[in-house]
Amino acid sequence: MTQELYERHRETLEQALAAIESREYWSAYSESPKAYDHEAAKAAFDSYVSGEFPLDQPGADGTVEAAPSPYGVSLGTRYQRSSVEALVEAAGAAKAGWRDAGPKARAGVCLEILQRLNERSGELALAVMHTTGQPFVMALQAGGPHAQDRGLEAVAYAYAEMSRHASKARWEKPAGRDNVVALDKTYHVVPRGLGLLIGCTTFPTWNGYPGLFASLATGNPVIVKPHHACVLPLALTVQVAREVLAEAGYDSNVVTLAVGRSEDRLSTTLATRPEVKVIDFTGSTANGEWLEENARQAQVYTEKAGVNSVVIDSTDSFSGMCRNLALSLSLYSGQMCTTPQNLLVPRDGIETDESHKSFEEVAQGIAGAIGKLLGDPERAVEITGAIVNEGVLEVAESAASLGEVVLEARSLEHPQFPDAVVRTPVLVRLEAVDEEVYGREHFGPVAFLVATGSTDESFEIFRRTGLEHGAITAAVYSTSEDVLAATERAAMDVGVALSCNLTGGVFVNQSAAFSDFHATGANPAANACLTDAAFVAGRFRIVQSRRPVTA
Amino acid sequence: MTQELYERHRETLEQALAAIESREYWSAYSESPKAYDHEAAKAAFDSYVSGEFPLDQPGADGTVEAAPSPYGVSLGTRYQRSSVEALVEAAGAAKAGWRDAGPKARAGVCLEILQRLNERSGELALAVMHTTGQPFVMALQAGGPHAQDRGLEAVAYAYAEMSRHASKARWEKPAGRDNVVALDKTYHVVPRGLGLLIGCTTFPTWNGYPGLFASLATGNPVIVKPHHACVLPLALTVQVAREVLAEAGYDSNVVTLAVGRSEDRLSTTLATRPEVKVIDFTGSTANGEWLEENARQAQVYTEKAGVNSVVIDSTDSFSGMCRNLALSLSLYSGQMCTTPQNLLVPRDGIETDESHKSFEEVAQGIAGAIGKLLGDPERAVEITGAIVNEGVLEVAESAASLGEVVLEARSLEHPQFPDAVVRTPVLVRLEAVDEEVYGREHFGPVAFLVATGSTDESFEIFRRTGLEHGAITAAVYSTSEDVLAATERAAMDVGVALSCNLTGGVFVNQSAAFSDFHATGANPAANACLTDAAFVAGRFRIVQSRRPVTA
């Protein structure tokens, strides 16, 4: 059965392996909403809303009710509350069988899980939308096929690393005239231990699948601990994974879901269990740093907060730049780790295709583009989605007091979900000296136009904030090859992915699986990259045996 | 020039890349003593003995005199004492140029360094011998060509990881009918920061080169901090590296030597510098754990102490087994991290080709083989070498009080070096209950014959001591495929490399570059393996840029 799954998905795996090498465009799963059955998805979603989520796993100890949707819809889903002891024990018992399955069989199982998740992308879209506040199309694409692509990419990386050397070898060393010393050697891939995925509240699947599938493919059973307000997308994922595992003849406890009440402190308890050897985390800097400091028995991969900059030096498409930035700032109300925060603009203005623009004209250009983009509330909410929680709302509402407001936030009424909290971005002008303000992350629909003395000072700010506070993305607009080259060198120093002169249909927020490396691990925003070799190679070890060749 | 070095060594690199994949026998450097010019080496060595070691690097602040040789020879070499501030500053200044050289040019420089080190293997042999106490042939082979092979292996792994994806790509995503969105992308390999190599006192080059060359190849300048009693082998290495770097047009401060007085506390000061991002360490568990706990800004790779077991269940070559173990225990007086310590033998004895042997007969068989191997002092010292320091001597001398002595240690007079301290191994019988004794590492010419209730109890002891205290090697002797398979599973659980039924010319202590993985990272003896993908992948990051394709 398991070899059969590998064979069934072999071509997909081979394409993924080619794609991570060429870095050219490739995707395994359609991002078109038309590819998925929304009626069936809606029916499935409705069935979860007020029922007990079907997941038969060990150690259930009462139930926990889901948090309400950011769209104001009541989600009454009840999840089994888990006993840490039972989960760790069950995962430990599943470990040897999963290890012994070997890289090929595990890759086959992972790809079958991903394919079935893909088939349920409609359900996942509604689950992501109603736990994160994402607009529907984003929830479908980022929560479904794009997340599945990221998971597949991690499987491909893991598979490549596990199979980069022979699993058996005959070693024959010349030993004097006509003689050899011969040994037969076997190399086993051995998982590090148990994996723990700590999910986030904004992109539970997109940020979660790389770690989940990297750990699974390398042989580590994974305990999935969703954010308490964002359980359903990962609960569905675990359900699918357990179903495939059981069908393929493995212990379904290779993947389990850990849901608790806040007083259970599941994340910290699980993260410091000696059996847990790999942890994947996306969330706040404080929680990420806590894990790095305290989960010392484990290899910890974190994505935390950052301060993303855009160096605006000059442009040959002023309107294109303004439109592009307007969408980048508005998309999902800036609740992306990739959203720009600090737009660094010389206070003397910039050269553009529409002649010189003063700082104020640049500010008004961007503000105007946002106004136009979000002018129609019905269309606007399909870009902004809803504010995910009170914390983000507070960040958004306090921003206006931090400087000179260039564009005020507006509250929009969502035509379908009247209780949803919707805010358009606020743009605030700051000066280069206000580093205390713009040097911190303001997660949400908040952007600062920082007036600098020159592009050189913009570089200094970009470097300093990136190195001290981290950054996941950076962008530059310039018509000068020298400035672009200097920005590229600054980005290498900061260790941040750079987008240059985006004026069309690609946005700095977007990161494409198989081609874009998401985060780098080289600055404080993240200690890992999704996905590179370092993200997978530490999840397993090689244990060899050797014996003399007998005639 | 630098592309020229890459081209000059390209074939060697390609062979190394093929070897780490096939894991078959391959070596780049001859291990035959005849391949090296001993007269020239002796003259060069003598020139260092009482002079100032020639190394022109920044921040010299007085000199430090070398420790005496374990062979009793006075080494009056004086080294420049280094200022940490000056070394870190110089390495930092060298970083950008070395990063920008790129993977190919760096590989070329590394291979040229290795080739020149190879040409100086005779000098390195004397340097290793007179700092570690190794016998001459071992010092030549392990300190010269085998260490160079390990360095080359690390370069190959690093090169493979850095070049596993395209350095540039055109990304073209279909966007509706006849349309594409196109981006040109560039992927830069960016080093983590500065590397620090903390050398050990027994295998300064063999254990040091993997980390040194892995860091260098991935773009990290490296500060080399030798053990205070074992400076010369790494000083020679740094000298050669700086010479090649300068000739190739790079800042020679890409590699520097850090020598200090013990009150300078160079290791701890350097290890906690924020600029130092990669640390390679071989040495005591206490120091390794200190680094893991305190050098939190860095990726730390450690090889520490372990307790190596041999499960003796049965054999079809009793005399071969005894001879093989005798050499394993005697080689370099057990001062190898790969030397077995605990020989686990059922107290009812074992089946052999010479009929059943009682526990006492097994003990006497091994003791007799050691006696025979080391019967002639003149030949014996070429196997045992000298005791490296007082600490090891104390371990050796206190062992007899720990249990029932099966074979007493003998002091041998070294025919050439009358002041050398030479000891043959002591064999001590313990019972399975004496875990407090055999559960600790006794580094030196000490082995325990542990009487167990059965091979199953031997497995339990093997698992428990390995998991709790770590192990670098394990071995088993058995004529039963079931027992061999069970040992292999136990070795996977413990995460230790296993050698089966070695009765001929291969010894459990030996680990061959390109084929054997030395240590695993999967148990407390080491958090890393020399060399696998995990050993290199965390030393660099990938920083990308992308821009729209312009017509």
mmCIF file of N, CA, C and O in Angstrom, chain B residues 438-491:
data_model
loop_
_atom_site.group_PDB
_atom_site.id
_atom_site.type_symbol
_atom_site.label_atom_id
_atom_site.label_comp_id
_atom_site.label_asym_id
_atom_site.label_seq_id
_atom_site.Cartn_x
_atom_site.Cartn_y
_atom_site.Cartn_z
ATOM 1 N N TYR B 438 30.792 2.204 35.022
ATOM 2 C CA TYR B 438 30.945 2.088 33.566
ATOM 3 C C TYR B 438 30.033 3.048 32.801
ATOM 4 O O TYR B 438 30.186 3.213 31.593
ATOM 5 N N GLY B 439 29.091 3.687 33.493
ATOM 6 C CA GLY B 439 28.204 4.657 32.847
ATOM 7 C C GLY B 439 28.883 5.991 32.580
ATOM 8 O O GLY B 439 28.333 6.843 31.886
ATOM 9 N N ARG B 440 30.070 6.191 33.147
ATOM 10 C CA ARG B 440 30.832 7.420 32.907
ATOM 11 C C ARG B 440 31.922 7.149 31.873
ATOM 12 O O ARG B 440 32.395 6.021 31.755
ATOM 13 N N GLU B 441 32.370 8.198 31.194
ATOM 14 C CA GLU B 441 33.500 8.029 30.294
ATOM 15 C C GLU B 441 34.796 8.017 31.099
ATOM 16 O O GLU B 441 35.023 8.873 31.953
ATOM 17 N N HIS B 442 35.650 7.003 30.829
ATOM 18 C CA HIS B 442 36.995 6.940 31.405
ATOM 19 C C HIS B 442 37.937 7.076 30.225
ATOM 20 O O HIS B 442 38.325 6.079 29.605
ATOM 21 N N PHE B 443 38.271 8.307 29.879
ATOM 22 C CA PHE B 443 39.015 8.592 28.650
ATOM 23 C C PHE B 443 40.475 8.215 28.827
ATOM 24 O O PHE B 443 41.183 8.798 29.649
ATOM 25 N N GLY B 444 40.916 7.216 28.069
ATOM 26 C CA GLY B 444 42.294 6.768 28.197
ATOM 27 C C GLY B 444 42.362 5.260 28.047
ATOM 28 O O GLY B 444 41.406 4.622 27.578
ATOM 29 N N PRO B 445 43.502 4.659 28.444
ATOM 30 C CA PRO B 445 43.709 3.217 28.232
ATOM 31 C C PRO B 445 43.005 2.376 29.296
ATOM 32 O O PRO B 445 43.646 1.678 30.075
ATOM 33 N N VAL B 446 41.673 2.466 29.299
ATOM 34 C CA VAL B 446 40.855 1.800 30.316
ATOM 35 C C VAL B 446 39.673 1.135 29.621
ATOM 36 O O VAL B 446 38.962 1.804 28.860
ATOM 37 N N ALA B 447 39.482 -0.150 29.858
ATOM 38 C CA ALA B 447 38.274 -0.801 29.345
ATOM 39 C C ALA B 447 37.675 -1.670 30.434
ATOM 40 O O ALA B 447 38.393 -2.202 31.288
ATOM 41 N N PHE B 448 36.362 -1.766 30.392
ATOM 42 C CA PHE B 448 35.651 -2.590 31.367
ATOM 43 C C PHE B 448 35.036 -3.793 30.677
ATOM 44 O O PHE B 448 34.387 -3.656 29.641
ATOM 45 N N LEU B 449 35.257 -4.969 31.263
ATOM 46 C CA LEU B 449 34.523 -6.156 30.859
ATOM 47 C C LEU B 449 33.351 -6.264 31.816
ATOM 48 O O LEU B 449 33.536 -6.533 33.005
ATOM 49 N N VAL B 450 32.161 -5.994 31.287
ATOM 50 C CA VAL B 450 30.982 -5.947 32.145
ATOM 51 C C VAL B 450 30.237 -7.270 32.026
ATOM 52 O O VAL B 450 29.812 -7.649 30.925
ATOM 53 N N ALA B 451 30.096 -7.968 33.145
ATOM 54 C CA ALA B 451 29.394 -9.261 33.152
ATOM 55 C C ALA B 451 27.897 -9.012 33.233
ATOM 56 O O ALA B 451 27.408 -8.412 34.192
ATOM 57 N N THR B 452 27.182 -9.458 32.186
ATOM 58 C CA THR B 452 25.733 -9.243 32.140
ATOM 59 C C THR B 452 25.016 -10.574 32.276
ATOM 60 O O THR B 452 25.608 -11.638 32.090
ATOM 61 N N GLY B 453 23.714 -10.496 32.566
ATOM 62 C CA GLY B 453 22.921 -11.709 32.716
ATOM 63 C C GLY B 453 22.717 -12.413 31.383
ATOM 64 O O GLY B 453 22.521 -13.640 31.344
ATOM 65 N N SER B 454 22.757 -11.666 30.300
ATOM 66 C CA SER B 454 22.456 -12.215 28.976
ATOM 67 C C SER B 454 22.722 -11.128 27.954
ATOM 68 O O SER B 454 22.927 -9.967 28.299
ATOM 69 N N THR B 455 22.697 -11.507 26.676
ATOM 70 C CA THR B 455 22.826 -10.495 25.625
ATOM 71 C C THR B 455 21.684 -9.486 25.697
ATOM 72 O O THR B 455 21.881 -8.308 25.416
ATOM 73 N N ASP B 456 20.505 -9.934 26.114
ATOM 74 C CA ASP B 456 19.406 -8.974 26.271
ATOM 75 C C ASP B 456 19.752 -7.908 27.312
ATOM 76 O O ASP B 456 19.469 -6.726 27.114
ATOM 77 N N GLU B 457 20.367 -8.330 28.394
ATOM 78 C CA GLU B 457 20.769 -7.321 29.377
ATOM 79 C C GLU B 457 21.881 -6.434 28.806
ATOM 80 O O GLU B 457 21.935 -5.232 29.083
ATOM 81 N N SER B 458 22.749 -7.038 27.999
ATOM 82 C CA SER B 458 23.775 -6.219 27.328
ATOM 83 C C SER B 458 23.117 -5.114 26.490
ATOM 84 O O SER B 458 23.560 -3.964 26.502
ATOM 85 N N PHE B 459 22.046 -5.480 25.759
ATOM 86 C CA PHE B 459 21.316 -4.478 24.972
ATOM 87 C C PHE B 459 20.789 -3.357 25.851
ATOM 88 O O PHE B 459 20.873 -2.184 25.499
ATOM 89 N N GLU B 460 20.215 -3.763 26.985
ATOM 90 C CA GLU B 460 19.651 -2.743 27.884
ATOM 91 C C GLU B 460 20.721 -1.761 28.333
ATOM 92 O O GLU B 460 20.505 -0.560 28.379
ATOM 93 N N ILE B 461 21.892 -2.307 28.678
ATOM 94 C CA ILE B 461 22.982 -1.445 29.137
ATOM 95 C C ILE B 461 23.471 -0.551 27.996
ATOM 96 O O ILE B 461 23.712 0.643 28.170
ATOM 97 N N PHE B 462 23.586 -1.146 26.831
ATOM 98 C CA PHE B 462 24.006 -0.394 25.641
ATOM 99 C C PHE B 462 23.047 0.766 25.384
ATOM 100 O O PHE B 462 23.457 1.924 25.202
ATOM 101 N N ARG B 463 21.751 0.468 25.388
ATOM 102 C CA ARG B 463 20.758 1.523 25.163
ATOM 103 C C ARG B 463 20.832 2.600 26.231
ATOM 104 O O ARG B 463 20.864 3.798 25.941
ATOM 105 N N ARG B 464 20.834 2.155 27.485
ATOM 106 C CA ARG B 464 20.723 3.118 28.582
ATOM 107 C C ARG B 464 21.951 4.026 28.640
ATOM 108 O O ARG B 464 21.827 5.239 28.731
ATOM 109 N N THR B 465 23.142 3.423 28.593
ATOM 110 C CA THR B 465 24.340 4.270 28.689
ATOM 111 C C THR B 465 24.454 5.173 27.471
ATOM 112 O O THR B 465 24.842 6.340 27.587
ATOM 113 N N GLY B 466 24.093 4.663 26.293
ATOM 114 C CA GLY B 466 24.182 5.486 25.083
ATOM 115 C C GLY B 466 23.212 6.655 25.120
ATOM 116 O O GLY B 466 23.567 7.781 24.781
ATOM 117 N N LEU B 467 21.969 6.372 25.525
ATOM 118 C CA LEU B 467 20.962 7.432 25.531
ATOM 119 C C LEU B 467 21.241 8.462 26.616
ATOM 120 O O LEU B 467 21.011 9.649 26.436
ATOM 121 N N GLU B 468 21.771 7.991 27.757
ATOM 122 C CA GLU B 468 21.986 8.934 28.863
ATOM 123 C C GLU B 468 23.317 9.652 28.775
ATOM 124 O O GLU B 468 23.415 10.826 29.130
ATOM 125 N N HIS B 469 24.352 8.936 28.347
ATOM 126 C CA HIS B 469 25.696 9.519 28.388
ATOM 127 C C HIS B 469 26.303 9.692 27.010
ATOM 128 O O HIS B 469 27.380 10.261 26.880
ATOM 129 N N GLY B 470 25.625 9.192 25.993
ATOM 130 C CA GLY B 470 26.116 9.368 24.634
ATOM 131 C C GLY B 470 27.082 8.280 24.216
ATOM 132 O O GLY B 470 27.658 7.568 25.049
ATOM 133 N N ALA B 471 27.244 8.149 22.912
ATOM 134 C CA ALA B 471 28.189 7.180 22.346
ATOM 135 C C ALA B 471 28.534 7.637 20.941
ATOM 136 O O ALA B 471 27.685 8.162 20.222
ATOM 137 N N ILE B 472 29.805 7.443 20.573
ATOM 138 C CA ILE B 472 30.248 7.802 19.219
ATOM 139 C C ILE B 472 30.316 6.551 18.351
ATOM 140 O O ILE B 472 30.093 6.601 17.154
ATOM 141 N N THR B 473 30.664 5.416 18.982
ATOM 142 C CA THR B 473 30.712 4.155 18.233
ATOM 143 C C THR B 473 30.056 3.058 19.056
ATOM 144 O O THR B 473 29.912 3.173 20.284
ATOM 145 N N ALA B 474 29.693 1.996 18.359
ATOM 146 C CA ALA B 474 29.218 0.775 19.008
ATOM 147 C C ALA B 474 29.657 -0.390 18.142
ATOM 148 O O ALA B 474 29.885 -0.229 16.941
ATOM 149 N N ALA B 475 29.797 -1.538 18.778
ATOM 150 C CA ALA B 475 30.169 -2.730 18.019
ATOM 151 C C ALA B 475 29.415 -3.921 18.580
ATOM 152 O O ALA B 475 28.928 -3.892 19.717
ATOM 153 N N VAL B 476 29.303 -4.943 17.754
ATOM 154 C CA VAL B 476 28.651 -6.178 18.179
ATOM 155 C C VAL B 476 29.404 -7.355 17.558
ATOM 156 O O VAL B 476 29.912 -7.253 16.436
ATOM 157 N N TYR B 477 29.487 -8.416 18.321
ATOM 158 C CA TYR B 477 29.982 -9.694 17.803
ATOM 159 C C TYR B 477 28.883 -10.715 18.008
ATOM 160 O O TYR B 477 28.453 -10.943 19.145
ATOM 161 N N SER B 478 28.411 -11.291 16.910
ATOM 162 C CA SER B 478 27.399 -12.334 17.031
ATOM 163 C C SER B 478 27.355 -13.164 15.755
ATOM 164 O O SER B 478 27.559 -12.641 14.653
ATOM 165 N N THR B 479 27.060 -14.440 15.919
ATOM 166 C CA THR B 479 26.852 -15.310 14.757
ATOM 167 C C THR B 479 25.370 -15.395 14.407
ATOM 168 O O THR B 479 25.003 -16.044 13.430
ATOM 169 N N SER B 480 24.522 -14.742 15.183
ATOM 170 C CA SER B 480 23.080 -14.821 14.964
ATOM 171 C C SER B 480 22.586 -13.580 14.231
ATOM 172 O O SER B 480 22.786 -12.449 14.679
ATOM 173 N N GLU B 481 21.925 -13.818 13.082
ATOM 174 C CA GLU B 481 21.365 -12.674 12.344
ATOM 175 C C GLU B 481 20.318 -11.947 13.192
ATOM 176 O O GLU B 481 20.170 -10.726 13.084
ATOM 177 N N ASP B 482 19.603 -12.670 14.025
ATOM 178 C CA ASP B 482 18.597 -12.020 14.869
ATOM 179 C C ASP B 482 19.254 -11.055 15.854
ATOM 180 O O ASP B 482 18.769 -9.949 16.074
ATOM 181 N N VAL B 483 20.358 -11.514 16.433
ATOM 182 C CA VAL B 483 21.045 -10.647 17.384
ATOM 183 C C VAL B 483 21.628 -9.426 16.659
ATOM 184 O O VAL B 483 21.544 -8.298 17.146
ATOM 185 N N LEU B 484 22.187 -9.657 15.475
ATOM 186 C CA LEU B 484 22.730 -8.526 14.710
ATOM 187 C C LEU B 484 21.626 -7.525 14.366
ATOM 188 O O LEU B 484 21.814 -6.307 14.482
ATOM 189 N N ALA B 485 20.464 -8.044 13.966
ATOM 190 C CA ALA B 485 19.353 -7.149 13.624
ATOM 191 C C ALA B 485 18.867 -6.397 14.859
ATOM 192 O O ALA B 485 18.563 -5.201 14.793
ATOM 193 N N ALA B 486 18.812 -7.092 15.976
ATOM 194 C CA ALA B 486 18.363 -6.432 17.214
ATOM 195 C C ALA B 486 19.366 -5.357 17.635
ATOM 196 O O ALA B 486 18.984 -4.277 18.106
ATOM 197 N N THR B 487 20.664 -5.642 17.441
ATOM 198 C CA THR B 487 21.668 -4.629 17.782
ATOM 199 C C THR B 487 21.510 -3.422 16.873
ATOM 200 O O THR B 487 21.638 -2.275 17.307
ATOM 201 N N GLU B 488 21.232 -3.683 15.609
ATOM 202 C CA GLU B 488 21.065 -2.575 14.670
ATOM 203 C C GLU B 488 19.881 -1.697 15.074
ATOM 204 O O GLU B 488 19.966 -0.468 15.008
ATOM 205 N N ARG B 489 18.802 -2.325 15.528
ATOM 206 C CA ARG B 489 17.659 -1.522 15.986
ATOM 207 C C ARG B 489 18.025 -0.747 17.252
ATOM 208 O O ARG B 489 17.645 0.419 17.406
ATOM 209 N N ALA B 490 18.750 -1.387 18.129
ATOM 210 C CA ALA B 490 19.182 -0.673 19.344
ATOM 211 C C ALA B 490 20.068 0.507 18.980
ATOM 212 O O ALA B 490 19.960 1.598 19.553
ATOM 213 N N ALA B 491 20.942 0.297 17.989
ATOM 214 C CA ALA B 491 21.832 1.384 17.558
ATOM 215 C C ALA B 491 21.035 2.533 16.956
ATOM 216 O O ALA B 491 21.373 3.704 17.141
#
